[in-house]
Amino acid sequence: MTAGGHFIFALASTIFAKKLELSPPLAQGNWGHIIIGGILTCLLPDIDHPKSLLGQRLKWLSIPIAKLFGHRGITHSFLAIAGCSLLLSSGLLSRTIIPIEFIHAMIVGYISHVVADMLTPAGIPLLWPYRRRFCMPILNPSKYPKWERIFCVLVLVCAVLYPFDILISNKLWITDSIQNIWQWARNVMI
Ligand SMILES: [Zn+2]
């Protein structure tokens, strides 16, 4: 996906994350902090490509990562999402003046990139170091670049129009045990 598509998709994701109250800080936090936090990390996984928007500016970091893991390698996996989430929420940043909702939004921004890349035919190695790539190829930026932009804008419109106070758990049938696991995960992230 292009950098522009990632920006729009991340914006939509952060709006959804706040409206769906994915964590208490996101539910109660400042809109500005959440939007900026999500946008800030939405291109971070592509640090593994020296020609990406971020890679061009941080070549000293991008080139070694590209050589070690290749493009769409470890940075596009559960392992990287878990690592970034732990790093961001484990105290290094949360003990600073940085608002906690900003940190949670940074995690949402990172995840939004991985999800968006999964929508392209190239897919992503979600279970890295297991190399199999996972994809739901509803977008094809090289063949239909306009459709990618239209899709991202549509997701953004849905996010903006989505009403407040309608949690996804109220819409779906979710067992108590899953609810309990979700509550536990939310508490760990605080
Ligand atoms: Zn990517």
PDB file of N, CA, C and O in Angstrom, residues 111-168:
ATOM      1  N   ILE A 111      -0.457  -1.248  14.062  1.00  0.00           N
ATOM      2  CA  ILE A 111      -1.293  -2.386  13.652  1.00  0.00           C
ATOM      3  C   ILE A 111      -2.047  -2.056  12.355  1.00  0.00           C
ATOM      4  O   ILE A 111      -2.202  -2.911  11.479  1.00  0.00           O
ATOM      5  N   SER A 112      -2.473  -0.809  12.222  1.00  0.00           N
ATOM      6  CA  SER A 112      -3.234  -0.434  11.017  1.00  0.00           C
ATOM      7  C   SER A 112      -2.389  -0.654   9.760  1.00  0.00           C
ATOM      8  O   SER A 112      -2.897  -1.061   8.718  1.00  0.00           O
ATOM      9  N   HIS A 113      -1.088  -0.397   9.867  1.00  0.00           N
ATOM     10  CA  HIS A 113      -0.206  -0.607   8.708  1.00  0.00           C
ATOM     11  C   HIS A 113      -0.164  -2.093   8.327  1.00  0.00           C
ATOM     12  O   HIS A 113      -0.299  -2.457   7.155  1.00  0.00           O
ATOM     13  N   VAL A 114       0.002  -2.940   9.341  1.00  0.00           N
ATOM     14  CA  VAL A 114       0.113  -4.381   9.102  1.00  0.00           C
ATOM     15  C   VAL A 114      -1.196  -4.906   8.479  1.00  0.00           C
ATOM     16  O   VAL A 114      -1.180  -5.674   7.513  1.00  0.00           O
ATOM     17  N   VAL A 115      -2.329  -4.446   9.028  1.00  0.00           N
ATOM     18  CA  VAL A 115      -3.635  -4.877   8.493  1.00  0.00           C
ATOM     19  C   VAL A 115      -3.797  -4.406   7.048  1.00  0.00           C
ATOM     20  O   VAL A 115      -4.216  -5.174   6.171  1.00  0.00           O
ATOM     21  N   ALA A 116      -3.428  -3.161   6.775  1.00  0.00           N
ATOM     22  CA  ALA A 116      -3.587  -2.618   5.415  1.00  0.00           C
ATOM     23  C   ALA A 116      -2.726  -3.389   4.417  1.00  0.00           C
ATOM     24  O   ALA A 116      -3.172  -3.691   3.305  1.00  0.00           O
ATOM     25  N   ASP A 117      -1.504  -3.721   4.792  1.00  0.00           N
ATOM     26  CA  ASP A 117      -0.642  -4.489   3.881  1.00  0.00           C
ATOM     27  C   ASP A 117      -1.195  -5.897   3.647  1.00  0.00           C
ATOM     28  O   ASP A 117      -0.959  -6.494   2.602  1.00  0.00           O
ATOM     29  N   MET A 118      -1.926  -6.402   4.630  1.00  0.00           N
ATOM     30  CA  MET A 118      -2.513  -7.732   4.478  1.00  0.00           C
ATOM     31  C   MET A 118      -3.615  -7.732   3.412  1.00  0.00           C
ATOM     32  O   MET A 118      -3.985  -8.775   2.885  1.00  0.00           O
ATOM     33  N   LEU A 119      -4.123  -6.566   3.082  1.00  0.00           N
ATOM     34  CA  LEU A 119      -5.195  -6.463   2.081  1.00  0.00           C
ATOM     35  C   LEU A 119      -4.653  -6.451   0.647  1.00  0.00           C
ATOM     36  O   LEU A 119      -5.417  -6.327  -0.298  1.00  0.00           O
ATOM     37  N   THR A 120      -3.322  -6.544   0.509  1.00  0.00           N
ATOM     38  CA  THR A 120      -2.714  -6.558  -0.829  1.00  0.00           C
ATOM     39  C   THR A 120      -2.245  -7.973  -1.164  1.00  0.00           C
ATOM     40  O   THR A 120      -2.002  -8.773  -0.262  1.00  0.00           O
ATOM     41  N   PRO A 121      -2.085  -8.290  -2.475  1.00  0.00           N
ATOM     42  CA  PRO A 121      -1.732  -9.667  -2.864  1.00  0.00           C
ATOM     43  C   PRO A 121      -0.389 -10.135  -2.290  1.00  0.00           C
ATOM     44  O   PRO A 121      -0.204 -11.336  -2.079  1.00  0.00           O
ATOM     45  N   ALA A 122       0.547  -9.222  -2.041  1.00  0.00           N
ATOM     46  CA  ALA A 122       1.864  -9.637  -1.524  1.00  0.00           C
ATOM     47  C   ALA A 122       1.747 -10.205  -0.114  1.00  0.00           C
ATOM     48  O   ALA A 122       2.570 -11.036   0.291  1.00  0.00           O
ATOM     49  N   GLY A 123       0.750  -9.779   0.639  1.00  0.00           N
ATOM     50  CA  GLY A 123       0.533 -10.305   1.983  1.00  0.00           C
ATOM     51  C   GLY A 123       1.658  -9.987   2.954  1.00  0.00           C
ATOM     52  O   GLY A 123       2.594  -9.243   2.626  1.00  0.00           O
ATOM     53  N   ILE A 124       1.539 -10.530   4.141  1.00  0.00           N
ATOM     54  CA  ILE A 124       2.542 -10.280   5.187  1.00  0.00           C
ATOM     55  C   ILE A 124       2.821 -11.574   5.971  1.00  0.00           C
ATOM     56  O   ILE A 124       1.935 -12.409   6.132  1.00  0.00           O
ATOM     57  N   PRO A 125       4.053 -11.729   6.480  1.00  0.00           N
ATOM     58  CA  PRO A 125       4.385 -12.934   7.262  1.00  0.00           C
ATOM     59  C   PRO A 125       3.964 -12.762   8.717  1.00  0.00           C
ATOM     60  O   PRO A 125       4.794 -12.593   9.603  1.00  0.00           O
ATOM     61  N   LEU A 126       2.658 -12.818   8.959  1.00  0.00           N
ATOM     62  CA  LEU A 126       2.110 -12.538  10.296  1.00  0.00           C
ATOM     63  C   LEU A 126       2.777 -13.357  11.395  1.00  0.00           C
ATOM     64  O   LEU A 126       2.965 -12.877  12.507  1.00  0.00           O
ATOM     65  N   LEU A 127       3.114 -14.618  11.067  1.00  0.00           N
ATOM     66  CA  LEU A 127       3.664 -15.518  12.089  1.00  0.00           C
ATOM     67  C   LEU A 127       5.183 -15.637  11.992  1.00  0.00           C
ATOM     68  O   LEU A 127       5.746 -16.656  12.379  1.00  0.00           O
ATOM     69  N   TRP A 128       5.848 -14.596  11.462  1.00  0.00           N
ATOM     70  CA  TRP A 128       7.303 -14.622  11.340  1.00  0.00           C
ATOM     71  C   TRP A 128       7.921 -15.106  12.648  1.00  0.00           C
ATOM     72  O   TRP A 128       7.455 -14.706  13.711  1.00  0.00           O
ATOM     73  N   PRO A 129       8.919 -15.994  12.659  1.00  0.00           N
ATOM     74  CA  PRO A 129       9.800 -16.408  11.554  1.00  0.00           C
ATOM     75  C   PRO A 129       9.229 -17.463  10.602  1.00  0.00           C
ATOM     76  O   PRO A 129       9.902 -17.840   9.656  1.00  0.00           O
ATOM     77  N   TYR A 130       7.996 -17.957  10.878  1.00  0.00           N
ATOM     78  CA  TYR A 130       7.335 -18.806   9.882  1.00  0.00           C
ATOM     79  C   TYR A 130       7.060 -17.936   8.661  1.00  0.00           C
ATOM     80  O   TYR A 130       6.439 -16.878   8.778  1.00  0.00           O
ATOM     81  N   ARG A 131       7.566 -18.347   7.503  1.00  0.00           N
ATOM     82  CA  ARG A 131       7.630 -17.451   6.333  1.00  0.00           C
ATOM     83  C   ARG A 131       6.321 -17.323   5.553  1.00  0.00           C
ATOM     84  O   ARG A 131       6.231 -16.493   4.667  1.00  0.00           O
ATOM     85  N   ARG A 132       5.348 -18.155   5.867  1.00  0.00           N
ATOM     86  CA  ARG A 132       4.121 -18.101   5.058  1.00  0.00           C
ATOM     87  C   ARG A 132       3.465 -16.722   5.150  1.00  0.00           C
ATOM     88  O   ARG A 132       3.358 -16.138   6.236  1.00  0.00           O
ATOM     89  N   ARG A 133       3.071 -16.213   3.983  1.00  0.00           N
ATOM     90  CA  ARG A 133       2.435 -14.895   3.962  1.00  0.00           C
ATOM     91  C   ARG A 133       0.913 -15.021   3.985  1.00  0.00           C
ATOM     92  O   ARG A 133       0.357 -15.878   3.318  1.00  0.00           O
ATOM     93  N   PHE A 134       0.291 -14.153   4.756  1.00  0.00           N
ATOM     94  CA  PHE A 134      -1.164 -14.147   4.870  1.00  0.00           C
ATOM     95  C   PHE A 134      -1.704 -12.921   4.137  1.00  0.00           C
ATOM     96  O   PHE A 134      -1.131 -11.841   4.245  1.00  0.00           O
ATOM     97  N   CYS A 135      -2.785 -13.124   3.404  1.00  0.00           N
ATOM     98  CA  CYS A 135      -3.376 -11.962   2.732  1.00  0.00           C
ATOM     99  C   CYS A 135      -4.874 -12.141   2.502  1.00  0.00           C
ATOM    100  O   CYS A 135      -5.385 -13.261   2.469  1.00  0.00           O
ATOM    101  N   MET A 136      -5.562 -11.008   2.417  1.00  0.00           N
ATOM    102  CA  MET A 136      -6.967 -10.962   1.979  1.00  0.00           C
ATOM    103  C   MET A 136      -6.976  -9.945   0.843  1.00  0.00           C
ATOM    104  O   MET A 136      -7.239  -8.766   1.062  1.00  0.00           O
ATOM    105  N   PRO A 137      -6.598 -10.374  -0.349  1.00  0.00           N
ATOM    106  CA  PRO A 137      -6.245  -9.422  -1.424  1.00  0.00           C
ATOM    107  C   PRO A 137      -7.428  -8.693  -2.057  1.00  0.00           C
ATOM    108  O   PRO A 137      -7.785  -8.934  -3.201  1.00  0.00           O
ATOM    109  N   ILE A 138      -7.977  -7.748  -1.328  1.00  0.00           N
ATOM    110  CA  ILE A 138      -9.074  -6.966  -1.910  1.00  0.00           C
ATOM    111  C   ILE A 138      -8.532  -5.684  -2.570  1.00  0.00           C
ATOM    112  O   ILE A 138      -9.273  -4.988  -3.243  1.00  0.00           O
ATOM    113  N   LEU A 139      -7.238  -5.400  -2.358  1.00  0.00           N
ATOM    114  CA  LEU A 139      -6.618  -4.241  -3.000  1.00  0.00           C
ATOM    115  C   LEU A 139      -5.451  -4.712  -3.867  1.00  0.00           C
ATOM    116  O   LEU A 139      -4.812  -5.705  -3.550  1.00  0.00           O
ATOM    117  N   ASN A 140      -5.197  -3.974  -4.943  1.00  0.00           N
ATOM    118  CA  ASN A 140      -4.028  -4.276  -5.768  1.00  0.00           C
ATOM    119  C   ASN A 140      -3.438  -2.958  -6.245  1.00  0.00           C
ATOM    120  O   ASN A 140      -3.739  -2.493  -7.350  1.00  0.00           O
ATOM    121  N   PRO A 141      -2.595  -2.321  -5.388  1.00  0.00           N
ATOM    122  CA  PRO A 141      -2.126  -0.959  -5.684  1.00  0.00           C
ATOM    123  C   PRO A 141      -1.382  -0.846  -7.010  1.00  0.00           C
ATOM    124  O   PRO A 141      -1.475   0.192  -7.675  1.00  0.00           O
ATOM    125  N   SER A 142      -0.666  -1.893  -7.433  1.00  0.00           N
ATOM    126  CA  SER A 142       0.083  -1.757  -8.689  1.00  0.00           C
ATOM    127  C   SER A 142      -0.864  -1.769  -9.897  1.00  0.00           C
ATOM    128  O   SER A 142      -0.619  -1.095 -10.893  1.00  0.00           O
ATOM    129  N   LYS A 143      -1.970  -2.506  -9.798  1.00  0.00           N
ATOM    130  CA  LYS A 143      -2.912  -2.573 -10.934  1.00  0.00           C
ATOM    131  C   LYS A 143      -4.008  -1.509 -10.841  1.00  0.00           C
ATOM    132  O   LYS A 143      -4.381  -0.907 -11.839  1.00  0.00           O
ATOM    133  N   TYR A 144      -4.520  -1.330  -9.628  1.00  0.00           N
ATOM    134  CA  TYR A 144      -5.647  -0.387  -9.462  1.00  0.00           C
ATOM    135  C   TYR A 144      -5.344   0.604  -8.330  1.00  0.00           C
ATOM    136  O   TYR A 144      -5.946   0.532  -7.259  1.00  0.00           O
ATOM    137  N   PRO A 145      -4.401   1.534  -8.581  1.00  0.00           N
ATOM    138  CA  PRO A 145      -4.004   2.461  -7.507  1.00  0.00           C
ATOM    139  C   PRO A 145      -5.160   3.333  -7.015  1.00  0.00           C
ATOM    140  O   PRO A 145      -5.222   3.674  -5.834  1.00  0.00           O
ATOM    141  N   LYS A 146      -6.080   3.666  -7.918  1.00  0.00           N
ATOM    142  CA  LYS A 146      -7.198   4.540  -7.507  1.00  0.00           C
ATOM    143  C   LYS A 146      -8.138   3.824  -6.541  1.00  0.00           C
ATOM    144  O   LYS A 146      -8.684   4.428  -5.635  1.00  0.00           O
ATOM    145  N   TRP A 147      -8.342   2.524  -6.757  1.00  0.00           N
ATOM    146  CA  TRP A 147      -9.245   1.752  -5.899  1.00  0.00           C
ATOM    147  C   TRP A 147      -8.726   1.730  -4.457  1.00  0.00           C
ATOM    148  O   TRP A 147      -9.491   1.807  -3.512  1.00  0.00           O
ATOM    149  N   GLU A 148      -7.387   1.669  -4.331  1.00  0.00           N
ATOM    150  CA  GLU A 148      -6.805   1.687  -2.982  1.00  0.00           C
ATOM    151  C   GLU A 148      -7.204   2.976  -2.255  1.00  0.00           C
ATOM    152  O   GLU A 148      -7.632   2.954  -1.105  1.00  0.00           O
ATOM    153  N   ARG A 149      -7.057   4.104  -2.946  1.00  0.00           N
ATOM    154  CA  ARG A 149      -7.387   5.386  -2.326  1.00  0.00           C
ATOM    155  C   ARG A 149      -8.879   5.479  -2.007  1.00  0.00           C
ATOM    156  O   ARG A 149      -9.280   5.907  -0.934  1.00  0.00           O
ATOM    157  N   ILE A 150      -9.709   5.022  -2.970  1.00  0.00           N
ATOM    158  CA  ILE A 150     -11.168   5.063  -2.750  1.00  0.00           C
ATOM    159  C   ILE A 150     -11.540   4.198  -1.540  1.00  0.00           C
ATOM    160  O   ILE A 150     -12.316   4.608  -0.676  1.00  0.00           O
ATOM    161  N   PHE A 151     -10.942   2.999  -1.465  1.00  0.00           N
ATOM    162  CA  PHE A 151     -11.234   2.084  -0.350  1.00  0.00           C
ATOM    163  C   PHE A 151     -10.881   2.739   0.986  1.00  0.00           C
ATOM    164  O   PHE A 151     -11.669   2.715   1.938  1.00  0.00           O
ATOM    165  N   CYS A 152      -9.679   3.334   1.052  1.00  0.00           N
ATOM    166  CA  CYS A 152      -9.230   3.943   2.315  1.00  0.00           C
ATOM    167  C   CYS A 152     -10.143   5.103   2.713  1.00  0.00           C
ATOM    168  O   CYS A 152     -10.472   5.265   3.900  1.00  0.00           O
ATOM    169  N   VAL A 153     -10.555   5.895   1.731  1.00  0.00           N
ATOM    170  CA  VAL A 153     -11.452   7.020   2.031  1.00  0.00           C
ATOM    171  C   VAL A 153     -12.809   6.494   2.511  1.00  0.00           C
ATOM    172  O   VAL A 153     -13.402   7.043   3.446  1.00  0.00           O
ATOM    173  N   LEU A 154     -13.288   5.390   1.904  1.00  0.00           N
ATOM    174  CA  LEU A 154     -14.563   4.807   2.335  1.00  0.00           C
ATOM    175  C   LEU A 154     -14.483   4.328   3.786  1.00  0.00           C
ATOM    176  O   LEU A 154     -15.413   4.534   4.577  1.00  0.00           O
ATOM    177  N   VAL A 155     -13.353   3.699   4.140  1.00  0.00           N
ATOM    178  CA  VAL A 155     -13.172   3.236   5.526  1.00  0.00           C
ATOM    179  C   VAL A 155     -13.159   4.452   6.460  1.00  0.00           C
ATOM    180  O   VAL A 155     -13.753   4.423   7.544  1.00  0.00           O
ATOM    181  N   LEU A 156     -12.516   5.520   6.014  1.00  0.00           N
ATOM    182  CA  LEU A 156     -12.468   6.736   6.836  1.00  0.00           C
ATOM    183  C   LEU A 156     -13.868   7.330   7.027  1.00  0.00           C
ATOM    184  O   LEU A 156     -14.247   7.721   8.140  1.00  0.00           O
ATOM    185  N   VAL A 157     -14.644   7.349   5.952  1.00  0.00           N
ATOM    186  CA  VAL A 157     -16.019   7.871   6.048  1.00  0.00           C
ATOM    187  C   VAL A 157     -16.829   7.015   7.030  1.00  0.00           C
ATOM    188  O   VAL A 157     -17.560   7.549   7.883  1.00  0.00           O
ATOM    189  N   CYS A 158     -16.675   5.688   6.945  1.00  0.00           N
ATOM    190  CA  CYS A 158     -17.377   4.788   7.883  1.00  0.00           C
ATOM    191  C   CYS A 158     -16.963   5.099   9.315  1.00  0.00           C
ATOM    192  O   CYS A 158     -17.798   5.110  10.225  1.00  0.00           O
ATOM    193  N   ALA A 159     -15.668   5.332   9.516  1.00  0.00           N
ATOM    194  CA  ALA A 159     -15.162   5.612  10.873  1.00  0.00           C
ATOM    195  C   ALA A 159     -15.763   6.911  11.405  1.00  0.00           C
ATOM    196  O   ALA A 159     -16.175   6.996  12.570  1.00  0.00           O
ATOM    197  N   VAL A 160     -15.819   7.919  10.551  1.00  0.00           N
ATOM    198  CA  VAL A 160     -16.362   9.219  10.979  1.00  0.00           C
ATOM    199  C   VAL A 160     -17.862   9.104  11.285  1.00  0.00           C
ATOM    200  O   VAL A 160     -18.354   9.667  12.263  1.00  0.00           O
ATOM    201  N   LEU A 161     -18.571   8.338  10.443  1.00  0.00           N
ATOM    202  CA  LEU A 161     -20.029   8.228  10.616  1.00  0.00           C
ATOM    203  C   LEU A 161     -20.431   7.237  11.709  1.00  0.00           C
ATOM    204  O   LEU A 161     -21.566   7.259  12.172  1.00  0.00           O
ATOM    205  N   TYR A 162     -19.501   6.376  12.118  1.00  0.00           N
ATOM    206  CA  TYR A 162     -19.821   5.357  13.128  1.00  0.00           C
ATOM    207  C   TYR A 162     -20.239   6.045  14.429  1.00  0.00           C
ATOM    208  O   TYR A 162     -19.529   6.928  14.921  1.00  0.00           O
ATOM    209  N   PRO A 163     -21.384   5.667  14.971  1.00  0.00           N
ATOM    210  CA  PRO A 163     -21.857   6.372  16.171  1.00  0.00           C
ATOM    211  C   PRO A 163     -21.023   6.068  17.408  1.00  0.00           C
ATOM    212  O   PRO A 163     -20.381   5.030  17.495  1.00  0.00           O
ATOM    213  N   PHE A 164     -21.033   6.989  18.338  1.00  0.00           N
ATOM    214  CA  PHE A 164     -20.376   6.770  19.626  1.00  0.00           C
ATOM    215  C   PHE A 164     -21.218   5.795  20.458  1.00  0.00           C
ATOM    216  O   PHE A 164     -22.403   5.626  20.234  1.00  0.00           O
ATOM    217  N   ASP A 165     -20.587   5.219  21.467  1.00  0.00           N
ATOM    218  CA  ASP A 165     -21.267   4.398  22.464  1.00  0.00           C
ATOM    219  C   ASP A 165     -21.926   3.146  21.903  1.00  0.00           C
ATOM    220  O   ASP A 165     -22.844   2.607  22.506  1.00  0.00           O
ATOM    221  N   ILE A 166     -21.509   2.723  20.712  1.00  0.00           N
ATOM    222  CA  ILE A 166     -21.987   1.414  20.229  1.00  0.00           C
ATOM    223  C   ILE A 166     -20.758   0.525  20.122  1.00  0.00           C
ATOM    224  O   ILE A 166     -20.042   0.547  19.136  1.00  0.00           O
ATOM    225  N   LEU A 167     -20.488  -0.210  21.181  1.00  0.00           N
ATOM    226  CA  LEU A 167     -19.305  -1.052  21.212  1.00  0.00           C
ATOM    227  C   LEU A 167     -19.542  -2.280  20.363  1.00  0.00           C
ATOM    228  O   LEU A 167     -20.654  -2.789  20.277  1.00  0.00           O
ATOM    229  N   ILE A 168     -18.465  -2.763  19.740  1.00  0.00           N
ATOM    230  CA  ILE A 168     -18.598  -3.918  18.862  1.00  0.00           C
ATOM    231  C   ILE A 168     -19.069  -5.148  19.644  1.00  0.00           C
ATOM    232  O   ILE A 168     -19.771  -5.996  19.126  1.00  0.00           O
TER     233      ILE A 168
END
